[in-house]
mmCIF file of C-alpha atoms and ligand atoms in Angstrom:
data_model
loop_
_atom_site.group_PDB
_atom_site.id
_atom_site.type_symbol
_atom_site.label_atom_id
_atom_site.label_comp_id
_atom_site.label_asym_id
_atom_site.label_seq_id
_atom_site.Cartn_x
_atom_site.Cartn_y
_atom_site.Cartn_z
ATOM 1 C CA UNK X 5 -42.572 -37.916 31.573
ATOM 2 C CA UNK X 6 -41.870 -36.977 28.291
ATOM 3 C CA UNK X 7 -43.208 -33.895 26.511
ATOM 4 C CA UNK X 8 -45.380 -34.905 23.303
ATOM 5 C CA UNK X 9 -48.305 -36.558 21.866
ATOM 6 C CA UNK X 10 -49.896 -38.714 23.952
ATOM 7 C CA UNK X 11 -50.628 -41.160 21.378
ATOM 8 C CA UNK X 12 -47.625 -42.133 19.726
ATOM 9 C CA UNK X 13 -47.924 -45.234 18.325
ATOM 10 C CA UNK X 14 -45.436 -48.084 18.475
ATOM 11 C CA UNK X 15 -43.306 -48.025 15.238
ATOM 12 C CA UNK X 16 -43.390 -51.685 14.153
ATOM 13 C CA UNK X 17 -41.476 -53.064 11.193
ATOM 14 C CA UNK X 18 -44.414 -53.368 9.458
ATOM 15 C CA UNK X 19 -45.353 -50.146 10.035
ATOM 16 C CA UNK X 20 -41.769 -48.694 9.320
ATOM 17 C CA UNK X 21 -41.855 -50.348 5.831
ATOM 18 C CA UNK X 22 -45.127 -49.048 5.060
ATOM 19 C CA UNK X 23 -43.956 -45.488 5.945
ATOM 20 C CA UNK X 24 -41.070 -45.889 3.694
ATOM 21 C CA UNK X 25 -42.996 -46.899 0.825
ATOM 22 C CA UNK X 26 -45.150 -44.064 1.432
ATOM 23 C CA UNK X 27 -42.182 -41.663 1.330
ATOM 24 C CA UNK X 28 -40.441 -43.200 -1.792
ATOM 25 C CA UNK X 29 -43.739 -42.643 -3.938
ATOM 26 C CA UNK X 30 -43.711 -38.826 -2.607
ATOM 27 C CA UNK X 31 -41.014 -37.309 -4.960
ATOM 28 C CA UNK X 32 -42.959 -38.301 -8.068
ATOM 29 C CA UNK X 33 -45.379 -35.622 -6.831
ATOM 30 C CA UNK X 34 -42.784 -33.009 -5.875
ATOM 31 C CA UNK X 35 -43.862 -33.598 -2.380
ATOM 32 C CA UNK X 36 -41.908 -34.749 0.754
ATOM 33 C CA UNK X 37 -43.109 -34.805 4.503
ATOM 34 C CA UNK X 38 -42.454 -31.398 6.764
ATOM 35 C CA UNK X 39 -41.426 -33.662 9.789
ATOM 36 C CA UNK X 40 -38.740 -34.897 8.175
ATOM 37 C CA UNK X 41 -36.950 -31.662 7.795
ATOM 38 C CA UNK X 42 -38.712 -29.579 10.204
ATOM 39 C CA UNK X 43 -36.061 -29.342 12.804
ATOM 40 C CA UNK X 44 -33.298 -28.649 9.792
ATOM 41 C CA UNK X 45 -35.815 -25.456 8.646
ATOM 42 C CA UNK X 46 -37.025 -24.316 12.020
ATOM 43 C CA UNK X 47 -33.760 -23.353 14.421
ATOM 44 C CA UNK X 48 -33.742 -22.300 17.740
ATOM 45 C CA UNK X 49 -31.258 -19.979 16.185
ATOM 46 C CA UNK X 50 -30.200 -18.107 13.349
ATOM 47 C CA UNK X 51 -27.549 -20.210 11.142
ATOM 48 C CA UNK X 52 -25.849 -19.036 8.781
ATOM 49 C CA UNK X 53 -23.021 -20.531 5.839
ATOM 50 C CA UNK X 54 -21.565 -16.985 6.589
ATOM 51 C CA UNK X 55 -18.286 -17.132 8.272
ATOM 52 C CA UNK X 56 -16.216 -14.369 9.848
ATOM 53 C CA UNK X 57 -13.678 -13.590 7.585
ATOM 54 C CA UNK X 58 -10.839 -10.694 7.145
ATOM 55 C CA UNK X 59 -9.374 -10.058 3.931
ATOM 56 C CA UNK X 60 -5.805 -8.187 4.606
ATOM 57 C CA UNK X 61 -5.462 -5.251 1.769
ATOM 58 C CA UNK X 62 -1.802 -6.185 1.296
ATOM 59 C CA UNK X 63 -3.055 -9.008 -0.318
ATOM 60 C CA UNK X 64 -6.074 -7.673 -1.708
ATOM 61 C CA UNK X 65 -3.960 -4.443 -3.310
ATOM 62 C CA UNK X 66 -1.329 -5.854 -5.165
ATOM 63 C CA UNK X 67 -3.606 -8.813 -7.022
ATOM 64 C CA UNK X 68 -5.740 -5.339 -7.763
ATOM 65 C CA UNK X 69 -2.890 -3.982 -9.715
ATOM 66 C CA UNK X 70 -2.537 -7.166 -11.190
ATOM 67 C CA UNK X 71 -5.641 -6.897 -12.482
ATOM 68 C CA UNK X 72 -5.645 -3.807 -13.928
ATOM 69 C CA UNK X 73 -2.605 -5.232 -15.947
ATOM 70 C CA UNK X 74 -4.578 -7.990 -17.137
ATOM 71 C CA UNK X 75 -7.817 -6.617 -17.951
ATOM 72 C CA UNK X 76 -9.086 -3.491 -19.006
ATOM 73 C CA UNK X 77 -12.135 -1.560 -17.385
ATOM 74 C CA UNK X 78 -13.983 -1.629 -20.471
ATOM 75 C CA UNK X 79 -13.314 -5.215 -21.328
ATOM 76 C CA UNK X 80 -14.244 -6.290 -17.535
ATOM 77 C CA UNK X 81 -17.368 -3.552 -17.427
ATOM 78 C CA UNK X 82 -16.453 -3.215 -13.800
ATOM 79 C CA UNK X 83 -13.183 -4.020 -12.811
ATOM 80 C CA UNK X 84 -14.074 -5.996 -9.548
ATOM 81 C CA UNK X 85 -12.556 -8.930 -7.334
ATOM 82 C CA UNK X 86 -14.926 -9.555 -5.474
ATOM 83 C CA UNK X 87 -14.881 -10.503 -1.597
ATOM 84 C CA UNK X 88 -16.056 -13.742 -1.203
ATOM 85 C CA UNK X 89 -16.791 -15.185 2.273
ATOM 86 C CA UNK X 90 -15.438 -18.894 2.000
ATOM 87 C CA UNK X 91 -18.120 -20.457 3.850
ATOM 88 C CA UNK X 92 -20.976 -19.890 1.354
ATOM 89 C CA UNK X 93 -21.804 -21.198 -1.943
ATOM 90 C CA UNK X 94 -23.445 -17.959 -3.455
ATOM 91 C CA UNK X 95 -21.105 -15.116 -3.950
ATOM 92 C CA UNK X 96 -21.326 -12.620 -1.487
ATOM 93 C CA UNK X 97 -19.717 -11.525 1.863
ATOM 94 C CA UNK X 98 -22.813 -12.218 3.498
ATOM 95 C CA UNK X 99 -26.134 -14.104 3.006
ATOM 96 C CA UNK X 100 -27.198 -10.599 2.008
ATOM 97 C CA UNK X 101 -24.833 -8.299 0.751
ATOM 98 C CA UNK X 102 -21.805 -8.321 -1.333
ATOM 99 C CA UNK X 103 -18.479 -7.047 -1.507
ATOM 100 C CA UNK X 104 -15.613 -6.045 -3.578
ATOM 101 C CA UNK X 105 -12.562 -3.862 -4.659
ATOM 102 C CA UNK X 106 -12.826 -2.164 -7.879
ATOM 103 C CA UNK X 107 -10.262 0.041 -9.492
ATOM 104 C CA UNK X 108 -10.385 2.795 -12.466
ATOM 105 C CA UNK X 109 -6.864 3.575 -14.137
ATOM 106 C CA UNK X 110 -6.234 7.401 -15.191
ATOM 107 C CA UNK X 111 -8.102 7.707 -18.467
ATOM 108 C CA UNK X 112 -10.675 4.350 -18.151
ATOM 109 C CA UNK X 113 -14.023 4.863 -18.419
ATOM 110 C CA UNK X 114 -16.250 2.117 -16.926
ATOM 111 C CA UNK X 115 -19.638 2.371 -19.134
ATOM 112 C CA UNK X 116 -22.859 3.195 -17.736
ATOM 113 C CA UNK X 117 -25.511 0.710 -16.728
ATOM 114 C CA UNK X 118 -28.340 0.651 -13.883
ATOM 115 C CA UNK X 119 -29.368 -2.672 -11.909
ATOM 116 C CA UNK X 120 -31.968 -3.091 -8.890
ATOM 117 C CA UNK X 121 -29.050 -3.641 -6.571
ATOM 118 C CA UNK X 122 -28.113 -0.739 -4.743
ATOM 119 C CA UNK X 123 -24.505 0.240 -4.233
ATOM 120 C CA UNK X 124 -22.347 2.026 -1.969
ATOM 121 C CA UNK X 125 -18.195 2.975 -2.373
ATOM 122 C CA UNK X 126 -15.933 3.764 -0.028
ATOM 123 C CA UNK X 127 -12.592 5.174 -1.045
ATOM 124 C CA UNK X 128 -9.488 3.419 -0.641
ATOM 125 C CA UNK X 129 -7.180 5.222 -2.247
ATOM 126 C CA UNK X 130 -6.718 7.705 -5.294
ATOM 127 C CA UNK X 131 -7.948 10.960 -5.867
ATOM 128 C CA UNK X 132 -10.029 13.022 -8.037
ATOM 129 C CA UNK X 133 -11.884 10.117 -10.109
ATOM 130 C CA UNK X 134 -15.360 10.643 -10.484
ATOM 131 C CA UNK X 135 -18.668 8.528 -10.854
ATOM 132 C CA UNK X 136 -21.784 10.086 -12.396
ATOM 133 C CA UNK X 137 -25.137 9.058 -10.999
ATOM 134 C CA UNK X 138 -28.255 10.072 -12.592
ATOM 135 C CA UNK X 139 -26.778 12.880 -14.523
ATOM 136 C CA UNK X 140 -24.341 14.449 -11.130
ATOM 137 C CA UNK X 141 -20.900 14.087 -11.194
ATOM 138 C CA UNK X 142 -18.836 13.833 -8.165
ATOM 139 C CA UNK X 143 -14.676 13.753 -7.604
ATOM 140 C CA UNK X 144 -14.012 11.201 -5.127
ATOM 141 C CA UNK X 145 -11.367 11.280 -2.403
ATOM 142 C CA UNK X 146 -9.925 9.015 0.481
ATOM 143 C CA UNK X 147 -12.606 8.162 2.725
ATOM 144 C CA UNK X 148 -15.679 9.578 0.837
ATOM 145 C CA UNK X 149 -18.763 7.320 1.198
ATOM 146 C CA UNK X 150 -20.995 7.539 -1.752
ATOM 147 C CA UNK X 151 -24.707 5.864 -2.890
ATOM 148 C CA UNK X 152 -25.250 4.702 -6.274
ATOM 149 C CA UNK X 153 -29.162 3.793 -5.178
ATOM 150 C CA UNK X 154 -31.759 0.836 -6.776
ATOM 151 C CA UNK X 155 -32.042 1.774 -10.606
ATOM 152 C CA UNK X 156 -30.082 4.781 -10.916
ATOM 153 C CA UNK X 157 -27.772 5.030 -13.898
ATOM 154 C CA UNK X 158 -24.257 4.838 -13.001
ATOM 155 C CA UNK X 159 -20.640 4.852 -14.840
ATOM 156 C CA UNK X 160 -17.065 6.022 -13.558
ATOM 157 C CA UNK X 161 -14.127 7.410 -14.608
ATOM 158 C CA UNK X 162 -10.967 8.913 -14.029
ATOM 159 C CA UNK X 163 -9.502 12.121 -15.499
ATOM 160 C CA UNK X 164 -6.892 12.625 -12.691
ATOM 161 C CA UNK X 165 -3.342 10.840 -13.193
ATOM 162 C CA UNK X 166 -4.030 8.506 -10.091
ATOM 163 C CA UNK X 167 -5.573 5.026 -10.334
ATOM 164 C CA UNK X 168 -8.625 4.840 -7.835
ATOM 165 C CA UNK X 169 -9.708 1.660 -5.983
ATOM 166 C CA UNK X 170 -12.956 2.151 -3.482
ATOM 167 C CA UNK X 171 -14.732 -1.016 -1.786
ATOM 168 C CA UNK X 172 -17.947 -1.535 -3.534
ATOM 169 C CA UNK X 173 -21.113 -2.697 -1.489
ATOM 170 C CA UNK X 174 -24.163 -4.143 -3.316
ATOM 171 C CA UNK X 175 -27.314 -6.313 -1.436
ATOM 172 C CA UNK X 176 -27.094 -8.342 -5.053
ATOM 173 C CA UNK X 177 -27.669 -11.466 -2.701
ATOM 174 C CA UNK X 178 -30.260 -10.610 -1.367
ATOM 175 C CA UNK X 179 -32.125 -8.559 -4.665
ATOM 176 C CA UNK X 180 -31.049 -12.261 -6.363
ATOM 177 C CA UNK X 181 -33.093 -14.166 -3.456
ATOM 178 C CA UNK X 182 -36.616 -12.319 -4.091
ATOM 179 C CA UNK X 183 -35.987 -12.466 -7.673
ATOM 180 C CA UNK X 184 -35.531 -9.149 -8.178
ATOM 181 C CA UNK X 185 -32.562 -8.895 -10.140
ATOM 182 C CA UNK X 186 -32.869 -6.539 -13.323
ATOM 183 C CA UNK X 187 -30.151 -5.014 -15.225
ATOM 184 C CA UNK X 188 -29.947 -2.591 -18.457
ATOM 185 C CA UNK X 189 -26.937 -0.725 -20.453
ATOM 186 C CA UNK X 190 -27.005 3.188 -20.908
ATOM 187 C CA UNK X 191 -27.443 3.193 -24.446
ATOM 188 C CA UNK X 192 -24.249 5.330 -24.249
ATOM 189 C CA UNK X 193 -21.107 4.520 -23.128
ATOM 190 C CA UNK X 194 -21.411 7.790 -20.478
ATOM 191 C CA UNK X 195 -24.358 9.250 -19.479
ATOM 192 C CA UNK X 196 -24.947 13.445 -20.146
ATOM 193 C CA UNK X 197 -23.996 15.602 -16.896
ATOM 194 C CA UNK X 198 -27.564 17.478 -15.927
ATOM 195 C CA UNK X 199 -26.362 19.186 -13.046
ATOM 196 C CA UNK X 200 -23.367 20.680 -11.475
ATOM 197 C CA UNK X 201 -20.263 18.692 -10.151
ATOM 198 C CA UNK X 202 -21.495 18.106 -6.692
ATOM 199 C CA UNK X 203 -25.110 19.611 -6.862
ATOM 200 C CA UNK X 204 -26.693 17.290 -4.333
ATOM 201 C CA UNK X 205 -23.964 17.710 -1.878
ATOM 202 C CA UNK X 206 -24.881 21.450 -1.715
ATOM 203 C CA UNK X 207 -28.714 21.107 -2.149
ATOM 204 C CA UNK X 208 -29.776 18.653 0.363
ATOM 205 C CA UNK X 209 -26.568 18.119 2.429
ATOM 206 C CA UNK X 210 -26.406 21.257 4.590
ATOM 207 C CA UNK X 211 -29.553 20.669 6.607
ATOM 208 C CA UNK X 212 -31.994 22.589 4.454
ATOM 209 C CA UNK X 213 -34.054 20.580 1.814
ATOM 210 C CA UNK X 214 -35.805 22.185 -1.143
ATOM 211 C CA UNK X 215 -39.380 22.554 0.619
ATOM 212 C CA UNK X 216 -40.943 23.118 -3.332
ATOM 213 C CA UNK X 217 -40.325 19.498 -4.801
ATOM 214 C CA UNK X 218 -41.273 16.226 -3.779
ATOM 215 C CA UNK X 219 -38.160 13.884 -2.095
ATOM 216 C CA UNK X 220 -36.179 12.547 -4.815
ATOM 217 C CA UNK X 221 -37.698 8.731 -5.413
ATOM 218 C CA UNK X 222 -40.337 9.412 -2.830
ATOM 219 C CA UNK X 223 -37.784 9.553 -0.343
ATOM 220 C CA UNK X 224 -36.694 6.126 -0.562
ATOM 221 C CA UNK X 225 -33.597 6.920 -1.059
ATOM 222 C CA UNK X 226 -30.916 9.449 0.293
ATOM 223 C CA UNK X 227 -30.582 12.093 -2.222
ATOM 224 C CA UNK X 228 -26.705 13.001 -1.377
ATOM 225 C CA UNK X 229 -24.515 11.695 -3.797
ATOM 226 C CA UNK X 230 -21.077 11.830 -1.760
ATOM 227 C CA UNK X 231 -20.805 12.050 2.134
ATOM 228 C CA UNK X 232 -17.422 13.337 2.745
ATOM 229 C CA UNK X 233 -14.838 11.780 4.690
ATOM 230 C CA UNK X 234 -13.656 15.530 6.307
ATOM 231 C CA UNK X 235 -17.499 16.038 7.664
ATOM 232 C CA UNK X 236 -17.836 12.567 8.531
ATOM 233 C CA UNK X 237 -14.640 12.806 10.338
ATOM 234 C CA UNK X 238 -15.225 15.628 12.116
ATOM 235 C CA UNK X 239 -18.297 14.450 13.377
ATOM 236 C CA UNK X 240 -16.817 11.250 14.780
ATOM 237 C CA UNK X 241 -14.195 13.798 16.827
ATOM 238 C CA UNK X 242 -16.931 16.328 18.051
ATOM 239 C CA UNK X 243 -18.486 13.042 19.906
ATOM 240 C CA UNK X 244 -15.430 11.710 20.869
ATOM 241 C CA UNK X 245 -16.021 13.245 24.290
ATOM 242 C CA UNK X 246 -19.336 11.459 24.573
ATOM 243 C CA UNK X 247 -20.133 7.878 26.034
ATOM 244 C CA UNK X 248 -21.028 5.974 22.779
ATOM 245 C CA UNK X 249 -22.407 2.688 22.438
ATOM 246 C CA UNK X 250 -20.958 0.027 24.504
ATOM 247 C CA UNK X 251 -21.016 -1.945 21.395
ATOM 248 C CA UNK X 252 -19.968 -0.024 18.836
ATOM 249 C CA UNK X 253 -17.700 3.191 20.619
ATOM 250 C CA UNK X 254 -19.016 6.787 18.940
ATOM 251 C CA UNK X 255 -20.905 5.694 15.883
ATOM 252 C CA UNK X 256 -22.305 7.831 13.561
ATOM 253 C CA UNK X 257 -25.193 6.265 10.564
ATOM 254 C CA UNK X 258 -24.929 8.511 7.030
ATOM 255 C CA UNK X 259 -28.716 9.398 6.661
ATOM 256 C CA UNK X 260 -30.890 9.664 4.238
ATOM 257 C CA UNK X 261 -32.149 13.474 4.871
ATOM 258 C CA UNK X 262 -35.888 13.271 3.943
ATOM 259 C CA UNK X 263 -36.269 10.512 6.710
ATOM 260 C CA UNK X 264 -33.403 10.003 9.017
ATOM 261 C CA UNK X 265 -33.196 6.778 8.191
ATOM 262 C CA UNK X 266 -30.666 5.086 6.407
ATOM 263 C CA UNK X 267 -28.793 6.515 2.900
ATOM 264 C CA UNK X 268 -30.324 3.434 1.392
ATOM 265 C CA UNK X 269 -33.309 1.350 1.094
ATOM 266 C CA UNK X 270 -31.411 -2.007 2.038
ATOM 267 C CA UNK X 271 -28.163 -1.135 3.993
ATOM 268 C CA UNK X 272 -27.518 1.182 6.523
ATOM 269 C CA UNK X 273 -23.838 2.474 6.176
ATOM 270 C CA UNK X 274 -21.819 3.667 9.472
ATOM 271 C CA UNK X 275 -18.971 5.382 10.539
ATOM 272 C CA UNK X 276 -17.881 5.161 13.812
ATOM 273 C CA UNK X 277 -14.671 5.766 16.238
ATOM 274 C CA UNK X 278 -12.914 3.304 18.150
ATOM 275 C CA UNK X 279 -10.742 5.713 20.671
ATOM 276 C CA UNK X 280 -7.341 4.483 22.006
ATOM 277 C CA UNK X 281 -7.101 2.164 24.739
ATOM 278 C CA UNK X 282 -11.591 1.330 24.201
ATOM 279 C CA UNK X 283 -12.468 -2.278 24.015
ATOM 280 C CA UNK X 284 -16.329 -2.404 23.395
ATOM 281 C CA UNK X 285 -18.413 -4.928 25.015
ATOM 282 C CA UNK X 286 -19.525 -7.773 22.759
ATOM 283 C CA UNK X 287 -22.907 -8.475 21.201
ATOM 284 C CA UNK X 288 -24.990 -9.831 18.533
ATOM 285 C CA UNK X 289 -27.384 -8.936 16.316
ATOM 286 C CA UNK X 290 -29.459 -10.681 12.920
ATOM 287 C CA UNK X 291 -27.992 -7.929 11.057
ATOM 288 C CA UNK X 292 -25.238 -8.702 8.986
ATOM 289 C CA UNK X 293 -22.119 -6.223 8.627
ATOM 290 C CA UNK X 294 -19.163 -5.529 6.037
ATOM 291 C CA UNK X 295 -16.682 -3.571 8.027
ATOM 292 C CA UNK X 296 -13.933 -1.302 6.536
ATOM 293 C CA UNK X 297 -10.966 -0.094 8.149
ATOM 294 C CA UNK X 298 -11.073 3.792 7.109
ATOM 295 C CA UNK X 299 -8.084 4.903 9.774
ATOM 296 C CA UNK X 300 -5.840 3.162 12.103
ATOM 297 C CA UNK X 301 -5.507 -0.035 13.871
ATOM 298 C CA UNK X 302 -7.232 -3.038 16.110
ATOM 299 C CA UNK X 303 -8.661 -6.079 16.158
ATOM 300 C CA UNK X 304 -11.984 -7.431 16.486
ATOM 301 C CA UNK X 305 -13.043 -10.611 18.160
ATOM 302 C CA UNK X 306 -15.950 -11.704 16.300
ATOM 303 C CA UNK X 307 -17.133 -15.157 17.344
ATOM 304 C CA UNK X 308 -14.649 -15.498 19.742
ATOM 305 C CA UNK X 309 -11.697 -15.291 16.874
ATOM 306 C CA UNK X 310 -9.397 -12.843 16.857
ATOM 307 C CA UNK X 311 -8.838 -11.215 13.951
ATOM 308 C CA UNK X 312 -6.155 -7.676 14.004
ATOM 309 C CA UNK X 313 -7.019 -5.099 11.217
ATOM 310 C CA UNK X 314 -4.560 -2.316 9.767
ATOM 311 C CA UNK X 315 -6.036 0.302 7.414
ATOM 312 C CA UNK X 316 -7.766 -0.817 4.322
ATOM 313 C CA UNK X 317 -8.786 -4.264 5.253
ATOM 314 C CA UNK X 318 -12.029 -5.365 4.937
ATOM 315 C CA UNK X 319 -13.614 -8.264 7.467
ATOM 316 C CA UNK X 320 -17.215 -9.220 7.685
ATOM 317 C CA UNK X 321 -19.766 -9.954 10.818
ATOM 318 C CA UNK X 322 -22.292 -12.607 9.724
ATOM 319 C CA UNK X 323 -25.486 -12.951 11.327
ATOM 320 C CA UNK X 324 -26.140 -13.631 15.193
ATOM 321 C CA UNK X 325 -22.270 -13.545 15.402
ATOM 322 C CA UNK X 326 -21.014 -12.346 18.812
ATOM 323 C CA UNK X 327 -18.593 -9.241 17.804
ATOM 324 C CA UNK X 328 -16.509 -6.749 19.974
ATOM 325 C CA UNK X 329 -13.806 -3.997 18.881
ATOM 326 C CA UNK X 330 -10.765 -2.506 20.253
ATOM 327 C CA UNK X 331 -8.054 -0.061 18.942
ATOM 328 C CA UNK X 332 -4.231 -0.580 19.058
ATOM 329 C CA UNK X 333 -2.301 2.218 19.369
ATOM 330 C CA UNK X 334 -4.210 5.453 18.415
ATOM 331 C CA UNK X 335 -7.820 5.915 17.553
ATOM 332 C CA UNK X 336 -9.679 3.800 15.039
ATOM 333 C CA UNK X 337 -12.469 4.441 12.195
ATOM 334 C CA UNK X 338 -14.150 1.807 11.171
ATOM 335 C CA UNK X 339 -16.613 2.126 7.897
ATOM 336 C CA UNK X 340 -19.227 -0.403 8.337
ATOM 337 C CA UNK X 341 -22.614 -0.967 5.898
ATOM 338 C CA UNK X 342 -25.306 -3.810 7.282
ATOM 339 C CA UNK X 343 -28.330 -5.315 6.093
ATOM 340 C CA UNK X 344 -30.402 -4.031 8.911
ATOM 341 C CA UNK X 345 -32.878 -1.953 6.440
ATOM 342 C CA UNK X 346 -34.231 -5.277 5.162
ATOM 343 C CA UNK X 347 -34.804 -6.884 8.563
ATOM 344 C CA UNK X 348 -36.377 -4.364 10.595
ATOM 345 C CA UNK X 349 -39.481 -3.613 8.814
ATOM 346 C CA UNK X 350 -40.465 -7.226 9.727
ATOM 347 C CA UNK X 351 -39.617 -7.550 12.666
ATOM 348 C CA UNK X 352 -36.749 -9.638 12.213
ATOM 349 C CA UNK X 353 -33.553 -7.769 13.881
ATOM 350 C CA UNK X 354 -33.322 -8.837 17.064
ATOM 351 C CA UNK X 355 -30.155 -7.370 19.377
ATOM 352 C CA UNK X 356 -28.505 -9.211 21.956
ATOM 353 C CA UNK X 357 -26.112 -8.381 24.784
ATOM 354 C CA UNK X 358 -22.914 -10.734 25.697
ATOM 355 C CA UNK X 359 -24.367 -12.324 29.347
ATOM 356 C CA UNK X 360 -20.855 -11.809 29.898
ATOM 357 C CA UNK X 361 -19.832 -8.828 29.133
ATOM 358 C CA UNK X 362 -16.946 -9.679 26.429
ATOM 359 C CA UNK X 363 -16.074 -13.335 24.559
ATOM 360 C CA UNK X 364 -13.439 -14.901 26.429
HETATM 361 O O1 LIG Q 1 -19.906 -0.201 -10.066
HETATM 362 O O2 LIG Q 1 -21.785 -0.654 -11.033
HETATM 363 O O3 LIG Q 1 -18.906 -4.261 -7.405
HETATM 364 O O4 LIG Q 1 -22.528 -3.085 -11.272
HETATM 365 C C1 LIG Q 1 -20.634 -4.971 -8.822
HETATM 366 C C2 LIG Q 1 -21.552 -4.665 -9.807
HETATM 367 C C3 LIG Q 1 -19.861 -2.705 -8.867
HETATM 368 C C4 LIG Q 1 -20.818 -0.987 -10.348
HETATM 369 C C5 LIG Q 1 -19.805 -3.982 -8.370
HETATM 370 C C6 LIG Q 1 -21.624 -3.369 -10.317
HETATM 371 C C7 LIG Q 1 -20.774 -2.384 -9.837
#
């Protein structure tokens, strides 16, 4: 017996031609009918244009440098190639979030602007070049993770005699798909320094907040500028004892200290330790990931590809993707920032375990 309305009518070719007639007069009236396309809109499944994807920093360095040959910081704004997964049509590493190297020369300054995007970095190499976010400065080194949050004024530099090149992290796809883009120049091209080099770092990054003001942006928002890669490090070995996840080894999330939650309003940002000889179990989750190989080596088999990873490379996990991780030779650190923020207040992550364990 099948499953359905019990009154299905026979389609004659009468009534076929009278149903298509009906259909061609529908896009005069910007209409069209739901069952047409209901089953293309309503999946069993997440689907995504999103492909796994690795991009290999020996080929992502070197066209960097090009780069900075070619174009200046100030004629490019932001000198940025962006990471673009090649099986979407919108620019991004994701449906959600996007991704991309950008690199400051000694002496470039790159002007200062605010957007509704929120950004993170993560250091790639360099030392000692700085960005300034709302008014504090801070020198950036290997492995520091930093927030440039929705709206706050931003420009970088570089006073040290070391170019710099970090791996920028913006949800610009997903602020561009609820039309919530907005942009504005500094009327300057830097921004005046209002507090000390580092001042958030030692005001609300030691465990102690000020208990006299109000959280920074209502507390939407991590207030701590840089999260260094020595303390972040260091936490990763103090747990390296412990179980971890099954998925993910001994991760670590940066927090946003008034909440606990994550550093940002849209994208959680991790840091976690894949230990020699551990091969995590595989999973999948709505959540979408850009992961960044801050130490070591391994591979990751994310939708049953293999794809090896060396320090610096970047490779993303797109939605509902089975994913597992495993270190070659010595332990691992993977840098990882997700879209999770934006999902879970509606319900929408959902986390599942491989039935088998691990993708064949
Ligand atoms: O540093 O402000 O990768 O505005 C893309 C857009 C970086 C930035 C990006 C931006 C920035």
């Amino acid at each position: 017996m099948m499953i359905g309305t019990p009154s299905t009518p026979k389609v004659t070719p009468e009534l076929q031609r009278k149903r298509e007639a009906f259909y061609a007069e529908l896009p005069e009236f910007n209409m069209r009918p739901l069952w047409a396309i209901l089953k293309d809109a309503m999946t069993p499944e997440p689907t995504t244009q999103a492909v796994p994807y690795l991009w290999k920093w020996k080929d992502v360095r070197p066209r960097m440098y090009k780069a900075a040959e070619l174009v200046s910081a100030e004629e490019a704004e932001r000198r940025v190639l962006m990471l673009l997964n090649p099986g979407m049509e919108k620019p991004g590493a994701t449906s959600t979030l996007f991704a991309g190297v950008q690199m400051i020369l000694p002496h470039e300054i790159a002007r200062t602007h605010h957007h509704t995007p929120n950004a993170i970095r993560f250091v790639i190499e360099g030392s000692r070049a700085y960005t300034t976010v709302n008014g504090e400065r801070s020198l950036m080194e290997k492995g520091d993770f930093l927030t440039t949050p929705i709206w706050a004024w931003h420009d970088h530099g570089n006073d040290a005699d070391v170019p710099m090149l970090w791996l920028d992290g913006l949800d610009m796809p997903f602020v561009q798909s609820v039309d919530a883009m907005f942009f504005e120049y500094y009327p300057e091209l830097t921004q005046p320094l209002r507090r000390e080099v580092d001042d958030s770092i030692r005001r609300y990054g030691s465990n102690l907040l000020p208990a006299f003001e109000r959280p920074i942006g209502e507390g939407l928002y991590s207030p701590v500028l840089n999260y260094r890669w020595k303390d972040a490090r260091a936490s990763l070995e103090a747990a390296k004892g412990d179980q971890g996840s099954p998925y993910d080894g001994v991760i670590f999330e940066y927090t946003n200290p008034y909440t606990g939650g994550p550093s940002l309003p849209t994208m959680s940002s991790c840091l976690q330790l894949v230990r020699k000889g551990e091969h995590t179990k595989a999973h999948r989750h709505v959540s979408s990931a850009v992961y960044h190989v801050a130490e070591g080596r391994g591979y990751s088999i994310i939708r049953g590809e293999r794809f090896d990873w060396e320090e610096s490379d970047t490779f993303v996990v797109p939605a509902w993707s089975w994913h597992e991780h495993a270190s070659a030779g010595d332990d691992a650190v993977l840098y990882s920032f997700n879209d999770r923020p934006i999902l879970k207040p509606f319900g929408l992550e959902r986390e599942q375990a491989h039935p088998k364990g691990r993708q064949e």
